[in-house]
Short mmCIF file of the C-alpha atoms (twelve columns), coordinates in Angstrom:
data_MODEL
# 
_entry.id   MODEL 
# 
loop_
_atom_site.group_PDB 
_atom_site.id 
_atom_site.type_symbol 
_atom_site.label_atom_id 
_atom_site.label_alt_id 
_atom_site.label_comp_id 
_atom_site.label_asym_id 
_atom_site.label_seq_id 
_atom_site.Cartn_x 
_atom_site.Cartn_y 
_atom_site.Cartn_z 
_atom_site.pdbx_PDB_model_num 
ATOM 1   C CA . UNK A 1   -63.522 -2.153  -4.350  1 
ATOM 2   C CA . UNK A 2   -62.289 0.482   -1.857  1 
ATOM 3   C CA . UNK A 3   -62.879 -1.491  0.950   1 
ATOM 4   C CA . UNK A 4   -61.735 -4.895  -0.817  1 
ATOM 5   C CA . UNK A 5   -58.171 -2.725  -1.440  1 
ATOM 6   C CA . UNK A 6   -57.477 -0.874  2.305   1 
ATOM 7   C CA . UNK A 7   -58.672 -3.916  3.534   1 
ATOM 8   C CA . UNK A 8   -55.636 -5.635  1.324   1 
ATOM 9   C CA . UNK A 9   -53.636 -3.322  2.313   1 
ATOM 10  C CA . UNK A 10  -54.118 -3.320  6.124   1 
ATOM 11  C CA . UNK A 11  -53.641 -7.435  5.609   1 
ATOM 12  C CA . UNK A 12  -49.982 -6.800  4.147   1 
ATOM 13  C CA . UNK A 13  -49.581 -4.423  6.921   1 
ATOM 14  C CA . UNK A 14  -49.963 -7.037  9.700   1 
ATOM 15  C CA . UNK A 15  -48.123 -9.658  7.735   1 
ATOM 16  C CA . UNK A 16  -45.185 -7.438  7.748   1 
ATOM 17  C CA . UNK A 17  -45.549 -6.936  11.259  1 
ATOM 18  C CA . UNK A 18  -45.578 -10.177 12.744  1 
ATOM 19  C CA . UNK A 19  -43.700 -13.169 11.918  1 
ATOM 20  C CA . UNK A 20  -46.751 -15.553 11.676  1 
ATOM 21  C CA . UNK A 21  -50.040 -14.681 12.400  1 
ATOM 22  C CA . UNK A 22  -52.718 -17.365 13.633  1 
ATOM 23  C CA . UNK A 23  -56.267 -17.733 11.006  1 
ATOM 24  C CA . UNK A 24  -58.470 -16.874 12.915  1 
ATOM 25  C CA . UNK A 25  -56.664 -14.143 15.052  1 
ATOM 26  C CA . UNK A 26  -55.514 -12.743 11.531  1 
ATOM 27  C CA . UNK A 27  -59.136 -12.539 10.313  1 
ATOM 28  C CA . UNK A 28  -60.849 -11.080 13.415  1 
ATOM 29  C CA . UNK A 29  -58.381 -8.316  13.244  1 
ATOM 30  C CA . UNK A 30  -59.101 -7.217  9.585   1 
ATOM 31  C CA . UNK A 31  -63.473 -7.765  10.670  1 
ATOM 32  C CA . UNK A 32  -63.726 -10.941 7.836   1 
ATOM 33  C CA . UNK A 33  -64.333 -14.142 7.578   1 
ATOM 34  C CA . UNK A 34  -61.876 -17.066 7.380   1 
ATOM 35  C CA . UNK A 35  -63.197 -17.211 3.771   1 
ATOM 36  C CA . UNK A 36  -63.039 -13.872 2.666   1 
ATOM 37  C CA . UNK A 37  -59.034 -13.704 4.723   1 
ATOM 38  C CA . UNK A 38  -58.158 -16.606 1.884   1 
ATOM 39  C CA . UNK A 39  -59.822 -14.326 -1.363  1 
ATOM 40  C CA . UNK A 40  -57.447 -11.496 0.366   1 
ATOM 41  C CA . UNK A 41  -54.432 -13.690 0.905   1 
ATOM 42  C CA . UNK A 42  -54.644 -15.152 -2.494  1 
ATOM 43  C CA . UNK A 43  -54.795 -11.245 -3.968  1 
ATOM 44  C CA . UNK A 44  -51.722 -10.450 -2.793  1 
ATOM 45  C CA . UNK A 45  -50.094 -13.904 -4.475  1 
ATOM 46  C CA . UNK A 46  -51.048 -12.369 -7.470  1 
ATOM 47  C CA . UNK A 47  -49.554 -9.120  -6.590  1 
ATOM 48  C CA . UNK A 48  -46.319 -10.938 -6.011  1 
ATOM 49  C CA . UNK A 49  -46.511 -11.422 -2.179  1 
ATOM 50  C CA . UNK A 50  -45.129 -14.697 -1.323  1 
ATOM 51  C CA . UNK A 51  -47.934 -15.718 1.288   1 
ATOM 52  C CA . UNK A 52  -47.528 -18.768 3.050   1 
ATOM 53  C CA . UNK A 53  -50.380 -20.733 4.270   1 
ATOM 54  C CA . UNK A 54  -49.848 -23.763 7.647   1 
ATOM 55  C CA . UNK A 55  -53.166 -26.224 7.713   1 
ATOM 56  C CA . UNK A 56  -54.810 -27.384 10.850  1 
ATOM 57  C CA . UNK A 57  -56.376 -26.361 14.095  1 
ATOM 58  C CA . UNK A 58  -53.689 -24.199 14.423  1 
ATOM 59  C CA . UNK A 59  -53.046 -23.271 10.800  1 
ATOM 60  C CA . UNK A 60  -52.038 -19.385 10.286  1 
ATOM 61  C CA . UNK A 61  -50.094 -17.031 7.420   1 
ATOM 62  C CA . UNK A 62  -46.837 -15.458 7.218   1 
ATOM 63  C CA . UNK A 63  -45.051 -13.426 4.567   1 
ATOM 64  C CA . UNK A 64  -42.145 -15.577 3.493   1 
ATOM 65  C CA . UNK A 65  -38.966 -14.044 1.311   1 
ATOM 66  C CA . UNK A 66  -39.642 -14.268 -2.449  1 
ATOM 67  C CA . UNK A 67  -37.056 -14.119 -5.400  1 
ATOM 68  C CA . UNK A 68  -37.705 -9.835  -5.422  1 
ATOM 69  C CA . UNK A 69  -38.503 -7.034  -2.875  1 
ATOM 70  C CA . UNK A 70  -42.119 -6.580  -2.880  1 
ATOM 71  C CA . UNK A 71  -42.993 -2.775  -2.141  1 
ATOM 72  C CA . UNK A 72  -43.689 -2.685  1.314   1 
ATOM 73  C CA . UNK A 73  -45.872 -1.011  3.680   1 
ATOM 74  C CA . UNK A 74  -45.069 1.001   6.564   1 
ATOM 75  C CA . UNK A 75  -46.775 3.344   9.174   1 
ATOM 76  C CA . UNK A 76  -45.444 6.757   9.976   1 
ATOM 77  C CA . UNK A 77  -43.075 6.242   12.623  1 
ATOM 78  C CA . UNK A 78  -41.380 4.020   10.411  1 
ATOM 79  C CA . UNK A 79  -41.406 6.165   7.732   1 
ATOM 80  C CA . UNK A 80  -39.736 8.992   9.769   1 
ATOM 81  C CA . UNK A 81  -37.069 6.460   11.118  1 
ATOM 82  C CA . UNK A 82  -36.374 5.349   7.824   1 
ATOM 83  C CA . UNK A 83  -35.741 8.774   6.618   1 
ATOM 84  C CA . UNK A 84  -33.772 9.844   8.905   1 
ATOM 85  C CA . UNK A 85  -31.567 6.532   8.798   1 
ATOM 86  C CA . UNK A 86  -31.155 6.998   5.251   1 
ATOM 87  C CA . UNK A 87  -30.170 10.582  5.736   1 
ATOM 88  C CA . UNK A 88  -27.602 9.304   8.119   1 
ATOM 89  C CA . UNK A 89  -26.056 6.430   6.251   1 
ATOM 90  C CA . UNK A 90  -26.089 9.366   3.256   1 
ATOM 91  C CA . UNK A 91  -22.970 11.178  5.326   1 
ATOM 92  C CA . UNK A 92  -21.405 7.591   5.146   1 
ATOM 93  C CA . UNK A 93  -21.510 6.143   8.164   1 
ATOM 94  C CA . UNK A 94  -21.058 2.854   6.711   1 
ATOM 95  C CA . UNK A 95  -18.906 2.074   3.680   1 
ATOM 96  C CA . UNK A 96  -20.591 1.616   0.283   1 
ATOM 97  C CA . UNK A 97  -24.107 2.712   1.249   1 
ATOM 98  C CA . UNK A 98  -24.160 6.158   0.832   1 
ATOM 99  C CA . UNK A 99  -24.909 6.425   -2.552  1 
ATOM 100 C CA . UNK A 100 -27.609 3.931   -3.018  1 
ATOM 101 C CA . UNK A 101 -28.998 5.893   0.233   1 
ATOM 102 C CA . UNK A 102 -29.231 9.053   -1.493  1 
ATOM 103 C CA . UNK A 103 -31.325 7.403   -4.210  1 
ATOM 104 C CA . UNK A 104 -33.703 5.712   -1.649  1 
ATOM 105 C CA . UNK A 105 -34.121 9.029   -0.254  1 
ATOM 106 C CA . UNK A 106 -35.207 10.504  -3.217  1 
ATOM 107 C CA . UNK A 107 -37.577 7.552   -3.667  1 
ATOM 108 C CA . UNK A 108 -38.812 7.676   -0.344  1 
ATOM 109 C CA . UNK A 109 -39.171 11.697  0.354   1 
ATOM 110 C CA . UNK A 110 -40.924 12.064  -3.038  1 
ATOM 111 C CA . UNK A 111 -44.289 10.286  -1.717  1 
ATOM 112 C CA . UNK A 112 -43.987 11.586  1.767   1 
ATOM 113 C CA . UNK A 113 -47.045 13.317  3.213   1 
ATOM 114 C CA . UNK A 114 -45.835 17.161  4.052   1 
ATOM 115 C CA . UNK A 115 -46.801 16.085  7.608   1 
ATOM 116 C CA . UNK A 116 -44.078 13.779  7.742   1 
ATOM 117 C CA . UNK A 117 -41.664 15.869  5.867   1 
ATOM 118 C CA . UNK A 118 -42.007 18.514  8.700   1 
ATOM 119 C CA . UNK A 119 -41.290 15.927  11.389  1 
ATOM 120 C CA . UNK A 120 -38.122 14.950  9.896   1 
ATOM 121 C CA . UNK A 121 -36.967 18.343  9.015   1 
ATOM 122 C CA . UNK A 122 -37.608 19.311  12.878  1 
ATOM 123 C CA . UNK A 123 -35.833 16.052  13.904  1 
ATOM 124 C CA . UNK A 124 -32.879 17.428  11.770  1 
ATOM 125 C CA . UNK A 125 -32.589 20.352  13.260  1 
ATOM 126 C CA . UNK A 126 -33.018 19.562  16.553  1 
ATOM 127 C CA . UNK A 127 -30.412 17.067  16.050  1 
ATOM 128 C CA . UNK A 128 -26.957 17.859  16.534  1 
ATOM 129 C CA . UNK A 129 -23.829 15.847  14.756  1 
ATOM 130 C CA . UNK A 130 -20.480 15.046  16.953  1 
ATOM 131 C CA . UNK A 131 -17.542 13.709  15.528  1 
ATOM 132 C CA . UNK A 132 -14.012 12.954  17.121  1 
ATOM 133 C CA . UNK A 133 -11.629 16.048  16.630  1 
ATOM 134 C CA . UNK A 134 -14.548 18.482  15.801  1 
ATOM 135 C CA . UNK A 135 -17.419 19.126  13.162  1 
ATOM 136 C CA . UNK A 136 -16.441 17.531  9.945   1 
ATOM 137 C CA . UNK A 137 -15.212 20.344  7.744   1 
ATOM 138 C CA . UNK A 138 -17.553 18.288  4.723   1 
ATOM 139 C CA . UNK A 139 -20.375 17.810  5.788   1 
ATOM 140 C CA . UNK A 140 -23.201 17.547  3.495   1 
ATOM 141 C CA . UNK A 141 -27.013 18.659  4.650   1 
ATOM 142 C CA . UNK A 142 -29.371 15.560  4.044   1 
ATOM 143 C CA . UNK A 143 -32.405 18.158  2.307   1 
ATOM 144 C CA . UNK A 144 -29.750 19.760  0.233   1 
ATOM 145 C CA . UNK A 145 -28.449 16.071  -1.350  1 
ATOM 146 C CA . UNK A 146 -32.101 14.637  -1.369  1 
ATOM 147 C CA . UNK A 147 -33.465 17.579  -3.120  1 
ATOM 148 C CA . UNK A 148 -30.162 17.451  -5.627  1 
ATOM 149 C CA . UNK A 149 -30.952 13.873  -6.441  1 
ATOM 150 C CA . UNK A 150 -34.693 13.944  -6.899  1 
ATOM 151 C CA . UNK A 151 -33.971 17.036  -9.219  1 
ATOM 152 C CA . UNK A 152 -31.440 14.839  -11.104 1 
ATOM 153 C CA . UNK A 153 -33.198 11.708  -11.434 1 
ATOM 154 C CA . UNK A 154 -36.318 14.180  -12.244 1 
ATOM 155 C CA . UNK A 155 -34.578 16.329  -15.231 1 
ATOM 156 C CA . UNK A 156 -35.446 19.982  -13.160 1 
ATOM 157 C CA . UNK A 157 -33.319 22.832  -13.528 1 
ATOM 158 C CA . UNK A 158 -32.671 24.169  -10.076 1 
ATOM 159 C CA . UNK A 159 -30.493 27.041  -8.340  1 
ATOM 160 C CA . UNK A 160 -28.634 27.288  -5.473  1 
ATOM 161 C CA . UNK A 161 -26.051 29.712  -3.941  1 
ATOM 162 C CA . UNK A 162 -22.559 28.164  -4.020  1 
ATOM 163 C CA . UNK A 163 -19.049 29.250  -1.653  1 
ATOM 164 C CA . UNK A 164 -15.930 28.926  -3.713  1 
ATOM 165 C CA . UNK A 165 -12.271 27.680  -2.310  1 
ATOM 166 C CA . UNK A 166 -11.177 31.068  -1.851  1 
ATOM 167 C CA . UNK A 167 -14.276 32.184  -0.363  1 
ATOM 168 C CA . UNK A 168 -16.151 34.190  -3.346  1 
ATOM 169 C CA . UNK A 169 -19.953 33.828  -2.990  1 
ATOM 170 C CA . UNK A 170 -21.961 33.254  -6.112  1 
ATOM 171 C CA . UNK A 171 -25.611 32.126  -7.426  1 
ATOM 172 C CA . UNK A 172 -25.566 29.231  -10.080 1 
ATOM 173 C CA . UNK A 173 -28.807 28.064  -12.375 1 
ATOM 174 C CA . UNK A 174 -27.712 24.107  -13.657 1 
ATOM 175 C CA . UNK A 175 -29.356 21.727  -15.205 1 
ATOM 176 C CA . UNK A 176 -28.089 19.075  -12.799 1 
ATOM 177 C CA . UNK A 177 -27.176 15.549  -13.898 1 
ATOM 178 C CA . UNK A 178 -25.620 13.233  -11.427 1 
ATOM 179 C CA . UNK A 179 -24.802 13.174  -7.667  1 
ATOM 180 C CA . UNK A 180 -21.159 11.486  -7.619  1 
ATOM 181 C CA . UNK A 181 -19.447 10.205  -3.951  1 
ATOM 182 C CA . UNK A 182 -15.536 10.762  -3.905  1 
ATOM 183 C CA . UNK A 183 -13.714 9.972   -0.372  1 
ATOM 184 C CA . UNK A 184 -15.903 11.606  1.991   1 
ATOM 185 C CA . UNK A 185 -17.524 14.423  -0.200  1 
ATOM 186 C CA . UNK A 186 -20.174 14.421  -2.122  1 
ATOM 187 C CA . UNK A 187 -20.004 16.560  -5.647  1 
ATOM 188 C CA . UNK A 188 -23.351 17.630  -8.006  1 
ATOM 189 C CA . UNK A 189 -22.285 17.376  -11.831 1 
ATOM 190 C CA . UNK A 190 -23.958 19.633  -13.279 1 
ATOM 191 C CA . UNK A 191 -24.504 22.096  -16.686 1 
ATOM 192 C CA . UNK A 192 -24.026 25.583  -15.512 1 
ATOM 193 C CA . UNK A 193 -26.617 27.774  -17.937 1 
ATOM 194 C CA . UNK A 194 -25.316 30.924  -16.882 1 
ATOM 195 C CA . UNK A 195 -21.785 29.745  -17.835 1 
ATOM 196 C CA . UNK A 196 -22.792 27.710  -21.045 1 
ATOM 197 C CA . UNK A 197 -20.382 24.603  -19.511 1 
ATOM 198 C CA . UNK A 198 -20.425 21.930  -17.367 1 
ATOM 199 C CA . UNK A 199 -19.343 21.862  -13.823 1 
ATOM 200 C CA . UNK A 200 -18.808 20.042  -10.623 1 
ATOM 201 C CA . UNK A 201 -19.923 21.471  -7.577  1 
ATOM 202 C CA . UNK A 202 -19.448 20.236  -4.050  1 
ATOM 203 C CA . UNK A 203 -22.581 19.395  -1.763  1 
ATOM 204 C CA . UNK A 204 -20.901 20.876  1.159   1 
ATOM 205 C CA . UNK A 205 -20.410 24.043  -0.336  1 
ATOM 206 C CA . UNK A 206 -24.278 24.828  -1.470  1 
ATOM 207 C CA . UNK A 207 -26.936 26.349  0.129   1 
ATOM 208 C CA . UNK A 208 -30.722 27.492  -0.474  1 
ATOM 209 C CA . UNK A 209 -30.989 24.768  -3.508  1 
ATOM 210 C CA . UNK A 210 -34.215 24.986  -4.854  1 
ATOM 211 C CA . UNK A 211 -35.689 23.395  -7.786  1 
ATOM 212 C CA . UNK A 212 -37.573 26.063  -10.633 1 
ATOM 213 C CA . UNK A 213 -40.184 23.875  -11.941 1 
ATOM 214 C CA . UNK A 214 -38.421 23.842  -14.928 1 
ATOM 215 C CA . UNK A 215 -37.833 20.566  -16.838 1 
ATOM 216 C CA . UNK A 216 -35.006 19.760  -19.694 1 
ATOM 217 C CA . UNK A 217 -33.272 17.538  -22.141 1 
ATOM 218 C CA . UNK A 218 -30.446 15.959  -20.598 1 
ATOM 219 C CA . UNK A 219 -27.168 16.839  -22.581 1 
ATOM 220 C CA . UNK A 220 -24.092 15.125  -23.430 1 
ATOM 221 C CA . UNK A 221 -21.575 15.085  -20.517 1 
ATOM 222 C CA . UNK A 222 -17.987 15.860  -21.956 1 
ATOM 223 C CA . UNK A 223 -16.689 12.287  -19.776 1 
ATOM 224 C CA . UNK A 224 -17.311 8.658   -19.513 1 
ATOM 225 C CA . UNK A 225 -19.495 9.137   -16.676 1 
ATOM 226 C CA . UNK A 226 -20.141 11.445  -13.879 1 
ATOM 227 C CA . UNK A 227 -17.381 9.843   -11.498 1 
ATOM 228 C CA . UNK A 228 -14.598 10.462  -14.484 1 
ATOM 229 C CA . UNK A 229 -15.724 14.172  -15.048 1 
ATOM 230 C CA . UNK A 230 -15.089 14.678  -11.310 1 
ATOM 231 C CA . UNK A 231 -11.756 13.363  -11.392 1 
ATOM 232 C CA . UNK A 232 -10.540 15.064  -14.030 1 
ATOM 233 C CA . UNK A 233 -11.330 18.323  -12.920 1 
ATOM 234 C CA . UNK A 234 -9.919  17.463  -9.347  1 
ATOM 235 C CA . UNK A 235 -6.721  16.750  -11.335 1 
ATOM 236 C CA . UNK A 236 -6.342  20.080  -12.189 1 
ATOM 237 C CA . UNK A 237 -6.624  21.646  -8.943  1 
ATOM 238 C CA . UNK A 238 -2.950  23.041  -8.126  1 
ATOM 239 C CA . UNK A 239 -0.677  20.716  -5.861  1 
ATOM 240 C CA . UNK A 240 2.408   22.017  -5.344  1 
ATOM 241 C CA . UNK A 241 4.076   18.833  -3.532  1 
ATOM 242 C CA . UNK A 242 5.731   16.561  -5.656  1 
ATOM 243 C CA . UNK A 243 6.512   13.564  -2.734  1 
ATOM 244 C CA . UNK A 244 8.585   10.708  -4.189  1 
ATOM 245 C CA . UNK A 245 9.579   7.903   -1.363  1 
ATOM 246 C CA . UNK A 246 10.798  4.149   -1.114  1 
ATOM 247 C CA . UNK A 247 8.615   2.253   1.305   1 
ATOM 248 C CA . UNK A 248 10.096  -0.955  2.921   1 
ATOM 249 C CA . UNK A 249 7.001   -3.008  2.473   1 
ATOM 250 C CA . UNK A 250 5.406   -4.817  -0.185  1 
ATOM 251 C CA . UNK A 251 3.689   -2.737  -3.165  1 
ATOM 252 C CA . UNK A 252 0.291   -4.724  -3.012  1 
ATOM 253 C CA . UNK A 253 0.173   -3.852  0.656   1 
ATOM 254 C CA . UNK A 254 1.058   -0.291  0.070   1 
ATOM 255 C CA . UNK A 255 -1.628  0.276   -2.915  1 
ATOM 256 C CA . UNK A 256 -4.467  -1.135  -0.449  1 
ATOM 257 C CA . UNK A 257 -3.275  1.276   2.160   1 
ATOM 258 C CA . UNK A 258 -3.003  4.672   -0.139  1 
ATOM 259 C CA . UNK A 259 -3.191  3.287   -3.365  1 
ATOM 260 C CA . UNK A 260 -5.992  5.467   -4.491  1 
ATOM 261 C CA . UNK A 261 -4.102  9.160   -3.167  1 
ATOM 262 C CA . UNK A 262 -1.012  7.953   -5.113  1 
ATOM 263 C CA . UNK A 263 1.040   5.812   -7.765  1 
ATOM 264 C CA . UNK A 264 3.105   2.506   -6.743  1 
ATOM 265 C CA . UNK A 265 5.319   0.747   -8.069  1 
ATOM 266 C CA . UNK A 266 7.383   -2.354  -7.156  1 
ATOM 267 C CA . UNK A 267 11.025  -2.112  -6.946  1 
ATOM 268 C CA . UNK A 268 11.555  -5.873  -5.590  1 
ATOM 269 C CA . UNK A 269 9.401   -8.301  -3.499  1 
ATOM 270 C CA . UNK A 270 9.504   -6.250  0.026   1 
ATOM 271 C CA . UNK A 271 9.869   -2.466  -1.232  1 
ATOM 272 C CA . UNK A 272 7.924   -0.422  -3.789  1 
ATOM 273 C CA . UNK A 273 8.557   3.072   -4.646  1 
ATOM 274 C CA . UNK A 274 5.730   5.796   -3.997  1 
ATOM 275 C CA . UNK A 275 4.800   8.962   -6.057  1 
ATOM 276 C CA . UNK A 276 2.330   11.223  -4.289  1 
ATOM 277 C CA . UNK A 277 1.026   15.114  -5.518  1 
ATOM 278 C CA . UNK A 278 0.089   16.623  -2.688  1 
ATOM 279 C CA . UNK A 279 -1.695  20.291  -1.771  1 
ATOM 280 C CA . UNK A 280 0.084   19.946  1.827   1 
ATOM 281 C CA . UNK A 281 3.588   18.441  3.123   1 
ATOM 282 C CA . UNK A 282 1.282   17.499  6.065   1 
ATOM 283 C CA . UNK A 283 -1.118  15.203  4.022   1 
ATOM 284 C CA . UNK A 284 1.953   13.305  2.235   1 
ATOM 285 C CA . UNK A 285 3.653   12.636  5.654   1 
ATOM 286 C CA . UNK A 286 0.265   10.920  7.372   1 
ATOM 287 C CA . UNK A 287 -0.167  9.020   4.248   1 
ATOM 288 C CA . UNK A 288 3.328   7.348   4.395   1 
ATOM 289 C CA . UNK A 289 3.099   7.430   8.039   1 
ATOM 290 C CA . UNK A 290 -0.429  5.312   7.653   1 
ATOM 291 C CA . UNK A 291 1.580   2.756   5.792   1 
ATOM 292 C CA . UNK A 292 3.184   1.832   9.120   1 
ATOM 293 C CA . UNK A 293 6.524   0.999   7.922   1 
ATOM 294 C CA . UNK A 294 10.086  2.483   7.347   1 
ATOM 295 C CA . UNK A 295 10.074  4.527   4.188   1 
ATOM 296 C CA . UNK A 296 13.116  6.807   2.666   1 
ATOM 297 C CA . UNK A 297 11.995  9.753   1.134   1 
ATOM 298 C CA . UNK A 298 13.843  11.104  -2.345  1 
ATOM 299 C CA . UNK A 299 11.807  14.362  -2.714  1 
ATOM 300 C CA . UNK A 300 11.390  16.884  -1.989  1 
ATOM 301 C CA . UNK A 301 13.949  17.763  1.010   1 
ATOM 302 C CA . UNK A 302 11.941  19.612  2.430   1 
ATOM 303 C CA . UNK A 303 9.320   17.009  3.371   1 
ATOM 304 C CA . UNK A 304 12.706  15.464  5.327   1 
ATOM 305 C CA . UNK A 305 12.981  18.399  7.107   1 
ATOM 306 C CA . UNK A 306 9.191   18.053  8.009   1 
ATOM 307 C CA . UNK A 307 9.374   15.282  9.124   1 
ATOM 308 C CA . UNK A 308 12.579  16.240  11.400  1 
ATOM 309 C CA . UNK A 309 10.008  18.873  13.130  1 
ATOM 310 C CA . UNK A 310 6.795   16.327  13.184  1 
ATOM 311 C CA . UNK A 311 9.331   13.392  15.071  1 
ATOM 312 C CA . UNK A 312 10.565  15.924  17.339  1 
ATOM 313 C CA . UNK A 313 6.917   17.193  18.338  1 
ATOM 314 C CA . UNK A 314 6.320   13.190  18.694  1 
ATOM 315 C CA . UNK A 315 9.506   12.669  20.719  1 
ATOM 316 C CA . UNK A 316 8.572   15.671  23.309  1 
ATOM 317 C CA . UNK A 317 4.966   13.689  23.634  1 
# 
């Protein structure tokens, strides 16, 4: 049976390898019979493996796409590429996959041999990041976020030394719960023991996370979902800037462009009016400047006179 199953395995192998595969070719290089490659292919049918058979003198087999992904198998360098492109598109490269590459991650480093797991963690750090205009200020470490979802989807208390805003150092034990994406950070909900409440924590901000061994009931979160209990609390932080503007374009346009940083509302067919809260003059400014057309603003005066200095910076450019 241990043969009959490697041997099943090493056929899947070479069907995912190769587009179609010739009989006899197929069979000489899994050592079997035409015979006993038919028993094999008809093994993984049942398994779920849509195998597709051509007749003739120059009849052959190739894996065809079926209604579901089938698990699939893959050799090492693959499974070191595939790491490290999921760690990649985790620090979102590309819109709307980082999240559902965190959880493949997870997935994925769980069952990977430690020999494997050291050759990506030396690719890491071998590896440095560039970015236009400098590091970016959020970025996440791929270990830190994989281990922080397998420990949520796994129900393991874990700790972790976390760096406030202002700086303050401290070491946290959670019972962490969900991994939530918001802009470009990433933020672990999580129920802080030591505290006896829950919390959000940002990934960019943690180091030395390490799970106890320690498993839990998950509790209650105090929110709708994860995503919600982030926003709330990110609604508390202080911003001082009050920025109220009309924007001479429609609002539709507008709410695409910054919609999600700030409130719109249509005054008639080709202007809306803009409310933003803002921690910086400078961040209100880009985001009506990103709007790319003329806007008024109503308050505060002093983003006016901002703006005054930022279009005379622009003017001697």
């Amino acid at each position: 049976m241990a043969n009959t199953s490697s041997r099943t395995l090493r056929l899947l192998s070479l069907l995912q390898s190769h587009r179609y595969w010739p009989g006899d070719e197929l069979a000489e290089r899994l050592g079997v019979s035409p015979r006993t490659l038919r028993r094999d292919v008809d093994r993984l049918r049942e398994l779920g493996y849509p195998v597709e058979a051509r007749r003739g003198v120059d009849g052959g087999y190739q894996l065809a796409a079926g209604a579901a992904l089938p698990p699939l198998v893959i050799d090492d360098e693959e499974a070191v590429a595939l790491v490290v492109g999921l760690q990649a598109a985790a620090q979102g490269a590309v819109e709307g996959i980082a999240e559902p590459s965190v959880r493949a991650l997870a997935k994925v480093v769980r069952v990977m041999p430690a020999r494997l797991r050291r050759r990506v963690e030396a690719l890491s750090a071998m590896t440095v990041p560039a970015a236009w205009g400098g590091a970016d200020r959020a970025a996440v470490d791929p270990g830190t976020l994989t281990e922080a979802a397998v420990a949520c989807r796994d129900a393991e208390r874990v700790r972790f030394a976390y760096t406030a805003d202002g700086g303050r150092r401290t070491d946290r034990h959670v019972e962490p719960h969900r991994l939530v994406r918001l802009g470009r950070r990433w933020y672990l909900v999580a129920y802080d023991l030591d505290r006896s409440d829950w919390r959000s924590f940002r990934v960019d901000r943690l180091t030395g996370l390490r799970g106890t061994g320690a498993r839990y009931r998950p509790r209650d979160l105090p929110a709708d979902d994860a995503a919600a209990f982030v926003r709330a609390g990110l609604d508390e932080l202080p911003r001082p800037h009050a920025v109220e503007a009309l924007v001479d374009a429609p609002a539709a346009a507008v709410r695409d462009l910054i919609g999600r940083w700030s409130t719109v509302e249509e005054v008639d067919a080709g202007r809306c009016r803009v409310r933003i809260t803002a921690g910086s003059l400078d961040w209100a400014a880009m985001a009506l400047g990103s709007v790319g057309a003329d806007f008024r603003v109503l308050h505060p005066p002093e983003l006016r006179e901002h703006l005054r200095e930022w279009g005379t910076r622009f003017l001697r450019a």
